[in-house]
Coordinates of C-alpha atoms and ligand atoms in Angstrom, one line a residue:
M1254 CA 0.0 0.0 0.0
P1255 CA 1.3 3.5 -0.8
M1256 CA 2.3 5.6 2.2
Q1257 CA -0.3 8.2 3.0
Q1258 CA 1.0 11.7 3.4
R1259 CA -0.3 13.2 6.6
T1260 CA -1.7 16.7 6.2
P1261 CA -0.3 18.9 8.9
S1262 CA -2.7 20.7 11.3
R1263 CA -3.0 24.5 11.3
L1264 CA -1.8 26.4 14.3
I1265 CA -3.9 29.4 15.5
I1266 CA -2.3 31.8 18.0
V1267 CA -4.9 33.4 20.3
G1268 CA -3.8 36.9 21.0
A1269 CA -2.2 39.2 18.3
G1270 CA -0.4 41.6 20.7
G1271 CA 3.3 41.9 21.2
F1272 CA 3.7 38.5 22.8
G1273 CA 1.4 36.9 20.1
R1274 CA 3.7 38.3 17.4
E1275 CA 6.7 36.9 19.2
V1276 CA 5.0 33.5 19.5
Y1277 CA 4.4 33.6 15.7
D1278 CA 8.1 33.5 15.2
W1279 CA 8.7 30.8 17.8
A1280 CA 6.0 28.7 16.3
C1281 CA 7.5 29.0 12.8
A1282 CA 10.8 27.9 14.2
A1283 CA 9.2 24.9 15.9
A1284 CA 7.4 24.0 12.7
A1285 CA 10.7 24.2 10.7
A1286 CA 12.2 21.9 13.4
G1287 CA 9.4 19.3 12.9
A1288 CA 6.3 20.3 14.8
D1289 CA 3.2 18.8 13.0
W1290 CA 1.5 22.0 12.1
T1291 CA 1.8 25.0 9.9
V1292 CA 1.2 28.5 11.4
E1293 CA -2.1 29.8 10.1
G1294 CA -2.9 33.1 11.9
F1295 CA -4.3 34.8 15.0
L1296 CA -7.5 35.2 16.9
D1297 CA -8.0 38.6 18.6
D1298 CA -11.1 40.6 19.6
N1299 CA -9.3 43.6 18.1
S1300 CA -9.5 43.1 14.4
S1301 CA -6.9 45.8 13.8
A1302 CA -4.4 44.5 16.4
L1303 CA -1.8 43.8 13.6
E1304 CA -2.1 47.2 11.9
G1305 CA 1.3 48.8 11.6
F1306 CA 3.0 45.4 12.2
P1307 CA 4.0 43.7 9.0
M1308 CA 3.1 40.0 9.5
P1309 CA 2.8 37.2 7.0
A1310 CA -0.4 36.0 8.8
G1311 CA -3.6 37.8 9.7
I1312 CA -6.5 37.8 12.2
L1313 CA -9.0 35.1 11.5
G1314 CA -11.6 36.2 14.0
S1315 CA -12.4 36.7 17.7
A1316 CA -11.7 34.0 20.3
A1317 CA -15.1 34.7 21.8
T1318 CA -17.0 33.6 18.6
Y1319 CA -14.5 31.4 16.7
E1320 CA -15.7 27.9 15.8
P1321 CA -12.7 25.6 16.1
Q1322 CA -12.2 23.0 13.4
A1323 CA -10.9 19.4 13.8
D1324 CA -7.6 20.1 11.8
E1325 CA -6.8 23.2 13.9
R1326 CA -4.5 23.4 16.9
F1327 CA -4.4 26.4 19.3
V1328 CA -2.1 28.1 21.7
C1329 CA -2.9 31.1 23.8
A1330 CA -0.4 34.0 23.7
I1331 CA -1.9 36.2 26.4
G1332 CA 0.2 37.2 29.4
E1333 CA -2.4 38.0 32.0
P1334 CA -3.2 34.6 33.6
C1335 CA -6.9 35.1 34.4
I1336 CA -7.8 36.3 30.9
K1337 CA -5.6 33.6 29.3
L1338 CA -7.4 30.8 31.3
Q1339 CA -10.8 32.2 30.6
I1340 CA -10.2 32.4 26.9
A1341 CA -8.4 29.1 26.6
R1342 CA -10.9 27.2 28.6
G1343 CA -13.8 28.8 26.7
L1344 CA -12.2 27.7 23.4
Q1345 CA -11.5 24.2 24.8
A1346 CA -15.2 23.9 25.9
R1347 CA -16.1 24.6 22.2
G1348 CA -13.8 21.7 21.0
A1349 CA -10.5 23.5 20.4
Q1350 CA -7.5 21.3 20.6
F1351 CA -4.5 22.9 22.2
T1352 CA -0.9 22.1 21.4
N1353 CA 2.5 23.0 22.8
V1354 CA 4.7 25.5 21.1
I1355 CA 8.3 24.6 22.1
H1356 CA 11.1 26.6 20.5
P1357 CA 13.9 24.4 19.3
T1358 CA 16.4 26.1 21.7
A1359 CA 14.2 25.3 24.8
L1360 CA 15.6 22.5 27.0
V1361 CA 13.1 20.1 28.4
G1362 CA 14.3 17.2 30.5
R1363 CA 12.9 13.7 29.9
Q1364 CA 11.3 13.1 33.3
N1365 CA 8.7 15.9 33.3
R1366 CA 4.9 15.9 33.1
L1367 CA 3.7 18.6 30.8
G1368 CA 0.1 19.8 30.2
V1369 CA -1.2 21.2 26.9
G1370 CA -1.3 24.8 25.6
L1371 CA 2.3 25.5 26.8
I1372 CA 4.5 28.1 25.2
L1373 CA 8.2 27.4 25.9
C1374 CA 10.2 30.4 24.5
P1375 CA 13.8 30.4 23.3
Y1376 CA 16.4 29.4 25.9
S1377 CA 13.8 28.4 28.5
V1378 CA 14.6 25.3 30.6
I1379 CA 12.5 22.8 32.5
T1380 CA 14.9 20.4 34.3
T1381 CA 13.6 17.2 35.9
N1382 CA 10.6 15.7 37.7
V1383 CA 8.6 18.9 37.1
T1384 CA 4.8 19.0 36.8
V1385 CA 3.5 21.7 34.5
G1386 CA -0.3 22.3 34.1
D1387 CA -2.1 23.5 31.0
F1388 CA -1.7 26.9 29.4
V1389 CA 1.6 27.8 31.1
T1390 CA 4.0 30.3 29.5
L1391 CA 7.7 30.2 30.1
N1392 CA 9.2 33.2 28.4
L1393 CA 12.8 33.8 27.2
H1394 CA 15.5 32.4 29.5
G1395 CA 13.0 31.3 32.2
T1396 CA 13.9 28.2 34.2
I1397 CA 11.9 25.8 36.2
G1398 CA 14.0 23.6 38.5
H1399 CA 13.6 20.0 39.7
D1400 CA 10.4 18.8 41.4
A1401 CA 8.6 22.1 40.9
V1402 CA 4.8 22.0 40.4
I1403 CA 3.4 24.8 38.2
G1404 CA -0.4 25.3 38.1
D1405 CA -2.6 25.9 35.1
G1406 CA -2.3 29.3 33.4
C1407 CA 0.9 30.5 35.1
T1408 CA 2.8 33.2 33.2
L1409 CA 6.6 33.1 33.9
N1410 CA 8.2 36.1 32.2
N1411 CA 11.7 36.6 30.8
H1412 CA 14.6 35.4 33.0
T1413 CA 12.4 34.1 35.8
D1414 CA 13.9 31.5 38.1
V1415 CA 11.7 28.9 39.7
T1416 CA 14.0 26.8 41.8
G1417 CA 13.7 23.2 43.1
W1418 CA 10.6 22.0 45.0
V1419 CA 8.6 25.2 44.4
T1420 CA 4.9 25.1 44.1
L1421 CA 3.0 27.8 42.0
G1422 CA -0.8 27.7 42.2
E1423 CA -3.2 28.4 39.4
G1424 CA -2.7 31.6 37.4
V1425 CA 0.5 32.9 39.1
F1426 CA 2.2 35.8 37.3
L1427 CA 6.0 36.2 37.7
G1428 CA 7.4 39.5 36.4
S1429 CA 10.7 39.6 34.5
H1430 CA 13.7 38.4 36.5
A1431 CA 11.6 37.3 39.5
S1432 CA 13.0 34.4 41.6
V1433 CA 11.2 31.9 43.8
L1434 CA 13.5 30.1 46.2
P1435 CA 13.5 26.4 47.0
H1436 CA 10.4 24.9 48.6
A1437 CA 8.5 28.2 48.4
R1438 CA 4.7 28.1 47.7
V1439 CA 2.9 30.8 45.8
G1440 CA -0.9 30.9 46.0
D1441 CA -3.4 31.0 43.1
Y1442 CA -3.4 34.3 41.1
A1443 CA -0.6 35.9 43.1
R1444 CA 1.6 38.3 41.2
I1445 CA 5.3 38.6 41.9
G1446 CA 6.9 41.9 40.7
A1447 CA 9.7 42.2 38.3
G1448 CA 13.1 41.6 39.9
S1449 CA 11.5 40.3 43.2
T1450 CA 12.4 37.3 45.2
V1451 CA 10.0 35.0 47.0
L1452 CA 11.7 33.4 50.1
R1453 CA 8.9 31.2 51.6
S1454 CA 5.3 31.6 50.8
V1455 CA 2.8 34.0 49.1
K1456 CA -0.9 34.1 49.8
P1457 CA -3.3 33.7 47.0
Q1458 CA -4.3 36.8 45.0
T1459 CA -1.6 39.0 46.5
T1460 CA 1.0 41.2 44.8
V1461 CA 4.5 40.9 46.2
I1462 CA 7.5 43.1 45.3
G1463 CA 11.1 43.5 46.4
V1464 CA 14.0 41.4 47.8
P1465 CA 12.9 39.7 49.9
G1466 CA 9.4 39.9 48.6
Q1467 CA 6.9 42.0 50.6
R1468 CA 3.2 42.2 50.1
L1469 CA 2.2 45.3 48.2
R1470 CA -1.6 44.7 48.2
M1471 CA -4.3 42.2 47.5
F1472 CA -4.8 41.6 43.8
D1473 CA -8.3 41.4 42.4
P1474 CA -8.0 39.4 39.3
P1475 CA -9.9 40.7 36.2
D1476 CA -13.4 39.3 36.1
R1477 CA -13.0 35.8 34.7
R1478 CA -16.6 35.8 33.4
A1479 CA -16.2 39.0 31.4
G1480 CA -15.4 39.3 27.7
Ligands
COA2229 C1 4.4 44.2 40.8 C2 3.5 44.8 39.7 C3 2.6 43.7 39.1 C4 2.7 45.8 40.4 O1 1.9 46.6 39.5 P1 0.8 47.6 40.1 O2 -0.1 46.9 41.0 O3 0.3 48.3 38.9 O4 1.7 48.6 41.0 P2 2.2 50.1 40.8 O5 2.9 50.2 39.5 O6 1.0 50.9 41.1 O7 3.3 50.2 41.9 C5 3.0 50.3 43.3 C6 4.3 50.6 44.0 O8 5.1 49.4 44.0 C7 6.4 49.8 43.4 N1 6.8 48.6 42.5 C8 6.0 48.2 41.5 N2 6.6 47.1 41.0 C9 7.8 46.9 41.6 C10 8.8 46.0 41.5 N3 8.8 45.0 40.6 N4 9.9 46.0 42.4 C11 9.9 47.0 43.3 N5 8.9 47.9 43.5 C12 7.9 47.9 42.6 C13 6.2 51.0 42.6 O9 7.4 51.8 42.5 C14 5.1 51.7 43.5 O10 5.8 52.3 44.6 P3 5.3 53.7 45.2 O11 3.9 53.5 45.7 O12 6.2 53.9 46.4 O13 5.4 54.7 44.1 C15 4.3 45.4 38.6 O14 4.9 46.6 38.9 C16 5.3 44.5 38.0 O15 6.5 44.3 38.5 N6 5.0 43.8 36.9 C17 5.8 42.9 36.1 C18 5.9 43.4 34.7 C19 6.7 42.4 33.9 O16 7.7 41.9 34.2 N7 6.1 42.1 32.7 C20 6.8 41.2 31.8 C21 6.0 41.1 30.5 S1 6.3 42.5 29.5

């Protein structure tokens, strides 16, 4: 019997903002390195989000109304964890199949449990025995150390350092260059400021800044039912 050629799926990036445009490039690099999709375009509520930014792909519609097709795969390039989870889970409930965009320079050990809808940007590292939930973003040069547990929807920005045995709850946001020291626990929807260091624990929905991290205020996540 002749070998059947498999048609690649079409990847759709949810969010056409600055990060979405970066993810477009990372996804093209992943496709060139063998990922089984081609990069199709973006979903964004703002149909003019790409105006002024020359891109080879356009906006296909809004995430709120888009009807996912069987040959499409999705990834959510939105930084704010609540909004990311709300949109990604809404699409998933309508049948969207999420995939992982892993840049060829990302280093991922062999003994990790990874969810779906991940974005692993250039030079990011996940070492060993790490559990990563769904819709987690690890931006440029971010690292997750051994035995860490990362909840759904976390956004770990550039150069973040999640060390060994750390637990991040759902929807945690780490600003650029934030560090979380070994065994520390960060509660759901907490935000750690850029350049800040968490020593022990952070309560859910709090914003922490500084070295060592001090509570700035409670954080009221954007309404997850809205939009
Ligand atoms: C921590 C953070 C979320 C707080 O945002 P916010 O609630 O809007 O807070 P504000 O900007 O009103 O700042 C409140 C105070 O905290 C201070 N502050 C804010 N972020 C800080 C940080 N990372 N380190 C030290 N101090 C900080 C501000 O100077 C301000 O101090 P003041 O009241 O004495 O003037 C935000 O400042 C931050 O660090 N975000 C990370 C951004 C990032 O890395 N993005 C990456 C993707 S581009």
